GROMACS .gro file of C-alpha atoms in nm:
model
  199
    1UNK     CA    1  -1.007  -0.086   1.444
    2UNK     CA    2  -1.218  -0.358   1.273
    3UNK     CA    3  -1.331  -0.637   1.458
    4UNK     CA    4  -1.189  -0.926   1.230
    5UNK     CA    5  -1.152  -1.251   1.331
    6UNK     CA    6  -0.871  -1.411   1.525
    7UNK     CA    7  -0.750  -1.627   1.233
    8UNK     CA    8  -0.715  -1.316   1.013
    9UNK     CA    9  -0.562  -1.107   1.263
   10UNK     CA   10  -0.311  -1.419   1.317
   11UNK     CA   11  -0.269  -1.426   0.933
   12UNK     CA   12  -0.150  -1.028   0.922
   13UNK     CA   13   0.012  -1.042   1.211
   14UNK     CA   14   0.254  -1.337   1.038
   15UNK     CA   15   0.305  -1.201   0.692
   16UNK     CA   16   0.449  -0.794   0.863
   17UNK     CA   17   0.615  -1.029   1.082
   18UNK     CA   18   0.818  -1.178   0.778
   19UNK     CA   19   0.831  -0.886   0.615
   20UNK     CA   20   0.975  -0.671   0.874
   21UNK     CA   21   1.188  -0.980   1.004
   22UNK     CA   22   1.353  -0.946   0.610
   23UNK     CA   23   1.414  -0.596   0.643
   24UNK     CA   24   1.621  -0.674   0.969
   25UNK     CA   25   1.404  -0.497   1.220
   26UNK     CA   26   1.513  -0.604   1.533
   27UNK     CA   27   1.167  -0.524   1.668
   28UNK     CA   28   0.968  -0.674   1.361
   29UNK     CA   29   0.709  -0.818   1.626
   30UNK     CA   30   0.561  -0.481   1.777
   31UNK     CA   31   0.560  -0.332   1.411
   32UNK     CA   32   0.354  -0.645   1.292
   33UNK     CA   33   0.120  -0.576   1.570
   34UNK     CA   34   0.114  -0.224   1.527
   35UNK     CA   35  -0.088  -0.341   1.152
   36UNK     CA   36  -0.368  -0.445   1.353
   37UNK     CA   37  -0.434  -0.098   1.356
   38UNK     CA   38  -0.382  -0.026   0.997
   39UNK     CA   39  -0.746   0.143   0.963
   40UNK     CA   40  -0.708   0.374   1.231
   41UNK     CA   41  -0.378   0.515   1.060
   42UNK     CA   42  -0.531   0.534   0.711
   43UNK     CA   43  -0.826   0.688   0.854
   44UNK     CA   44  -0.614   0.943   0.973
   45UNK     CA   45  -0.414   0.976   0.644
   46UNK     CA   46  -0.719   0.985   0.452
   47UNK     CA   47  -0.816   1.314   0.641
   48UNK     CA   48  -0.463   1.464   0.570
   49UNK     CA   49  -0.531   1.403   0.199
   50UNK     CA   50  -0.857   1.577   0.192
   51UNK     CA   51  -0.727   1.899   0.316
   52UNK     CA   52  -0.462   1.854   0.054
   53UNK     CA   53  -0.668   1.798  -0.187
   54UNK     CA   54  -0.955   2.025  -0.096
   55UNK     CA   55  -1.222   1.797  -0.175
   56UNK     CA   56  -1.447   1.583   0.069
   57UNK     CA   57  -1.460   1.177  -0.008
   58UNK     CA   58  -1.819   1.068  -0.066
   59UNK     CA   59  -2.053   0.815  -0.181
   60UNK     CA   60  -2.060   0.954  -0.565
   61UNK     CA   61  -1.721   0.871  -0.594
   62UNK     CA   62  -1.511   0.552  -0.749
   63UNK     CA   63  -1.193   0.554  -0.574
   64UNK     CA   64  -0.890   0.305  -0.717
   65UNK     CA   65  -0.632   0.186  -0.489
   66UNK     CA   66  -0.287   0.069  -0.701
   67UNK     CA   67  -0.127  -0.182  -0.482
   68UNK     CA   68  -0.367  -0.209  -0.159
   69UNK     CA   69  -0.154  -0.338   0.019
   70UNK     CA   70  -0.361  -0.578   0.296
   71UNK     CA   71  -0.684  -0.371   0.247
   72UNK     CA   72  -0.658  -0.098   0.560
   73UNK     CA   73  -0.727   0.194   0.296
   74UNK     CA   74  -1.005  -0.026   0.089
   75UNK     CA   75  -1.214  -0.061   0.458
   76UNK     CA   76  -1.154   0.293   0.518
   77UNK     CA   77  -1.290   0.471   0.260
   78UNK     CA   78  -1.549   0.223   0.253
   79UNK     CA   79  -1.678   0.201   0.539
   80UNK     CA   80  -1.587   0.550   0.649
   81UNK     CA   81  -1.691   0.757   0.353
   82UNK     CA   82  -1.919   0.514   0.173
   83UNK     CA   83  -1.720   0.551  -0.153
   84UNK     CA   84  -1.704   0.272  -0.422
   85UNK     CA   85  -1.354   0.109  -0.379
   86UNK     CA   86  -1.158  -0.125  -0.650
   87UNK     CA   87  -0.793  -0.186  -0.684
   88UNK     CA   88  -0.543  -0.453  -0.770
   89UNK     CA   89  -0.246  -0.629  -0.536
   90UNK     CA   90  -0.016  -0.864  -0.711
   91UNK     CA   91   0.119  -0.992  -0.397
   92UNK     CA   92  -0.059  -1.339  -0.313
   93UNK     CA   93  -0.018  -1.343   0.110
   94UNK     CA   94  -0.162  -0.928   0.067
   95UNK     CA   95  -0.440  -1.001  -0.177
   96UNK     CA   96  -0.548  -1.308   0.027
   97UNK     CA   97  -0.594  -1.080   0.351
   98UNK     CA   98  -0.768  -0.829   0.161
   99UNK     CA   99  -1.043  -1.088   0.017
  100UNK     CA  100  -1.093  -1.216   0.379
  101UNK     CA  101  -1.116  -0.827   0.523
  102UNK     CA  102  -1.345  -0.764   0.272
  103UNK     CA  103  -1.586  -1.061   0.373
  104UNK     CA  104  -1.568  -0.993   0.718
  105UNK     CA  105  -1.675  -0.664   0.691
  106UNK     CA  106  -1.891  -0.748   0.437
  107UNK     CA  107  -1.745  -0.568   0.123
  108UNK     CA  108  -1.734  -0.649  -0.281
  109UNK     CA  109  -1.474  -0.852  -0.308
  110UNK     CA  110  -1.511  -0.885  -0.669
  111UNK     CA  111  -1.364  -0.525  -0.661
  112UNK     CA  112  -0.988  -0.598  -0.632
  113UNK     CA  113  -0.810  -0.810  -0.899
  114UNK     CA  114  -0.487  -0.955  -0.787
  115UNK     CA  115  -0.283  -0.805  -1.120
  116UNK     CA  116   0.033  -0.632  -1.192
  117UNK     CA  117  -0.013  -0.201  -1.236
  118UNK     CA  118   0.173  -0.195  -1.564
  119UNK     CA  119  -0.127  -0.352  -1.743
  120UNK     CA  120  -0.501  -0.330  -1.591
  121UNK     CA  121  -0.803  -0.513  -1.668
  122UNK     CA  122  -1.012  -0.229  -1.590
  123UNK     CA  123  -1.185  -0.013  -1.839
  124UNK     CA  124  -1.072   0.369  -1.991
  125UNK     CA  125  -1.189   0.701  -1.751
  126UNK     CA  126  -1.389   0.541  -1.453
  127UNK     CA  127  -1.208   0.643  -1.138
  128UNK     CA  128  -1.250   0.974  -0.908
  129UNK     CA  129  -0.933   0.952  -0.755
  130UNK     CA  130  -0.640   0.705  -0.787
  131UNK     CA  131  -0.456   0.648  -0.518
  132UNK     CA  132  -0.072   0.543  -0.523
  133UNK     CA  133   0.083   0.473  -0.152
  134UNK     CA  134   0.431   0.395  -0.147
  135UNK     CA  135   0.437   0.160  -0.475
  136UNK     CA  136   0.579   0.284  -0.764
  137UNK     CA  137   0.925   0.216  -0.620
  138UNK     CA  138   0.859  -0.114  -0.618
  139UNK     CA  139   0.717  -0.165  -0.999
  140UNK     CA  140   0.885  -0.275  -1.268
  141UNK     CA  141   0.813  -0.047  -1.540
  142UNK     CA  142   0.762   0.324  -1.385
  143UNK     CA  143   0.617   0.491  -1.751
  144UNK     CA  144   0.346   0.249  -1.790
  145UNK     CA  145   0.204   0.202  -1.431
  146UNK     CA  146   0.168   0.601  -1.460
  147UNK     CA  147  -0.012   0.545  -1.823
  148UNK     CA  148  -0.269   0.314  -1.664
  149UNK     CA  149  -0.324   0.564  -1.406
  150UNK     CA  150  -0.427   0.793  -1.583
  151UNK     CA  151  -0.662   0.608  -1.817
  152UNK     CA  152  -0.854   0.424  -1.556
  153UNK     CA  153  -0.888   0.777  -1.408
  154UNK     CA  154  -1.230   1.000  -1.535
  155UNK     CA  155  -1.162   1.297  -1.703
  156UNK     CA  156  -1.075   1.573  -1.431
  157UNK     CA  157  -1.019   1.311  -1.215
  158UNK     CA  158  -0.708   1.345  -0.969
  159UNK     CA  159  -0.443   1.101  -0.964
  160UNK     CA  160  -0.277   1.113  -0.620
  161UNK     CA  161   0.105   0.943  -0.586
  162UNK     CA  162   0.278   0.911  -0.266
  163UNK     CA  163   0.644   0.798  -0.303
  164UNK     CA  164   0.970   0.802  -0.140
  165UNK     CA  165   1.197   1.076  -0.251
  166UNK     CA  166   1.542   0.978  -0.331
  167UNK     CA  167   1.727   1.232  -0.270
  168UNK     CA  168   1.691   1.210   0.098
  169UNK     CA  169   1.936   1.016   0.288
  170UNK     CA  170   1.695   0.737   0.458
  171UNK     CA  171   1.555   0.400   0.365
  172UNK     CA  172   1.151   0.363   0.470
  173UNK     CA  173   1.183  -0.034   0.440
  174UNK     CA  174   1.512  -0.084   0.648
  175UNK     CA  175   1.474   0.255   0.877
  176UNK     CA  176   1.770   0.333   0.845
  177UNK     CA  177   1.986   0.670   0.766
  178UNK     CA  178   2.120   0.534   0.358
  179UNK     CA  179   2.322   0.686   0.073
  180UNK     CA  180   2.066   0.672  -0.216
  181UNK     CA  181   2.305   0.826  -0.444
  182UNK     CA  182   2.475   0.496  -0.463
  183UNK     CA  183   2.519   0.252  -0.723
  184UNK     CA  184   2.298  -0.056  -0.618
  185UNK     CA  185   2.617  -0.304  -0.547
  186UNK     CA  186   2.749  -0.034  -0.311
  187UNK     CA  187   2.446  -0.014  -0.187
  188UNK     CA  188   2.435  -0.398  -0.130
  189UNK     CA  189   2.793  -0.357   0.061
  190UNK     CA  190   2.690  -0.091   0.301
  191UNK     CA  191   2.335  -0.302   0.387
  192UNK     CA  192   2.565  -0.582   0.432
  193UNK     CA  193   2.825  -0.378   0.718
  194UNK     CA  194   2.506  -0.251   0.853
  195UNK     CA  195   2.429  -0.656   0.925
  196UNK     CA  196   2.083  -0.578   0.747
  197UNK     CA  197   1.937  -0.870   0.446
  198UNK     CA  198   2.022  -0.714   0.114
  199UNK     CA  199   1.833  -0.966  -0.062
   0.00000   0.00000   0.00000
């Protein structure tokens, strides 16, 4: 784990402790401090991905993060792997902690751009690898966040997506078991006789 400061480690601890609290976690505290640790699980992730890919991550490489999240992945491969690391976060609270992890562990922060995927600022064929965690779900137009994937990416360059698959019964963001097969206002119905926000 990075050694950040208390006020930014008070600052993530409060924003996964609203989001989790919005999900209806009843135990949205523990899994806000749990993302203290955020490094240490990408870190692991990160050496998952290599196998899968069959490639090592190095310092020759541009890696793009779409949607970072609050940063854990940027410091990783970083700091781990000494690759150069951009990426974009439209989400103010998230792209404010990753500007202040950056600075503490003395990173670019010029790097990131707080921007929506469906349009980049970033120039034609410059990435390695892309990297897509558990966003695309979340965008508003699917087609063209995959377009500007692929055009920030080099030529032979890998884009790498990570995404929940629908056809299995379970929500990631509320935990719990959910029939994705319905139409969203039954699916607003059952949230609402599990007790859980459907907001």
């Amino acid at each position: 784990m990075e050694n950040y400061s208390q006020d930014l480690q008070n600052k993530i601890i409060a924003y996964y402790e609203k989001y989790y609290k919005s999900c209806g976690l009843k135990d949205f505290k523990e899994r806000a401090k749990e993302r203290l640790f955020e490094e240490q699980a990408e870190s692991e992730k990160m050496k998952k991905l290599q196998k899968i890919l069959r490639l090592n991550f190095n310092s020759s490489q541009k890696h793009f993060i779409f949607g970072a999240g609050t940063g854990g992945l940027a410091v990783v491969l970083a700091k781990e792997y000494n690759c150069q690391v951009f990426g974009i976060e439209p989400e103010a609270l998230e792209f404010e902690i990753i500007q202040e992890k950056l600075k503490e562990v003395n990173l670019p922060t010029d790097n990131f751009k707080k921007e929506f995927g469906e349009k980049l600022s970033f120039l034609d064929n410059q990435f390695d690898i892309v990297h897509c965690f558990t966003v695309l779900e979340h965008v508003e137009n699917v087609k063209q966040c995959l377009g500007e994937m692929i055009r920030i990416a080099k030529p032979g360059g890998l884009v790498y997506i990570n995404t929940p698959n629908y056809s299995c019964p379970t929500e990631r963001h509320y935990k719990i078991i959910f029939p994705t097969f319905l139409p969203k206002f039954f699916g607003k119905v059952y949230l609402f006789l599990r007790g859980r926000p459907t907001k």
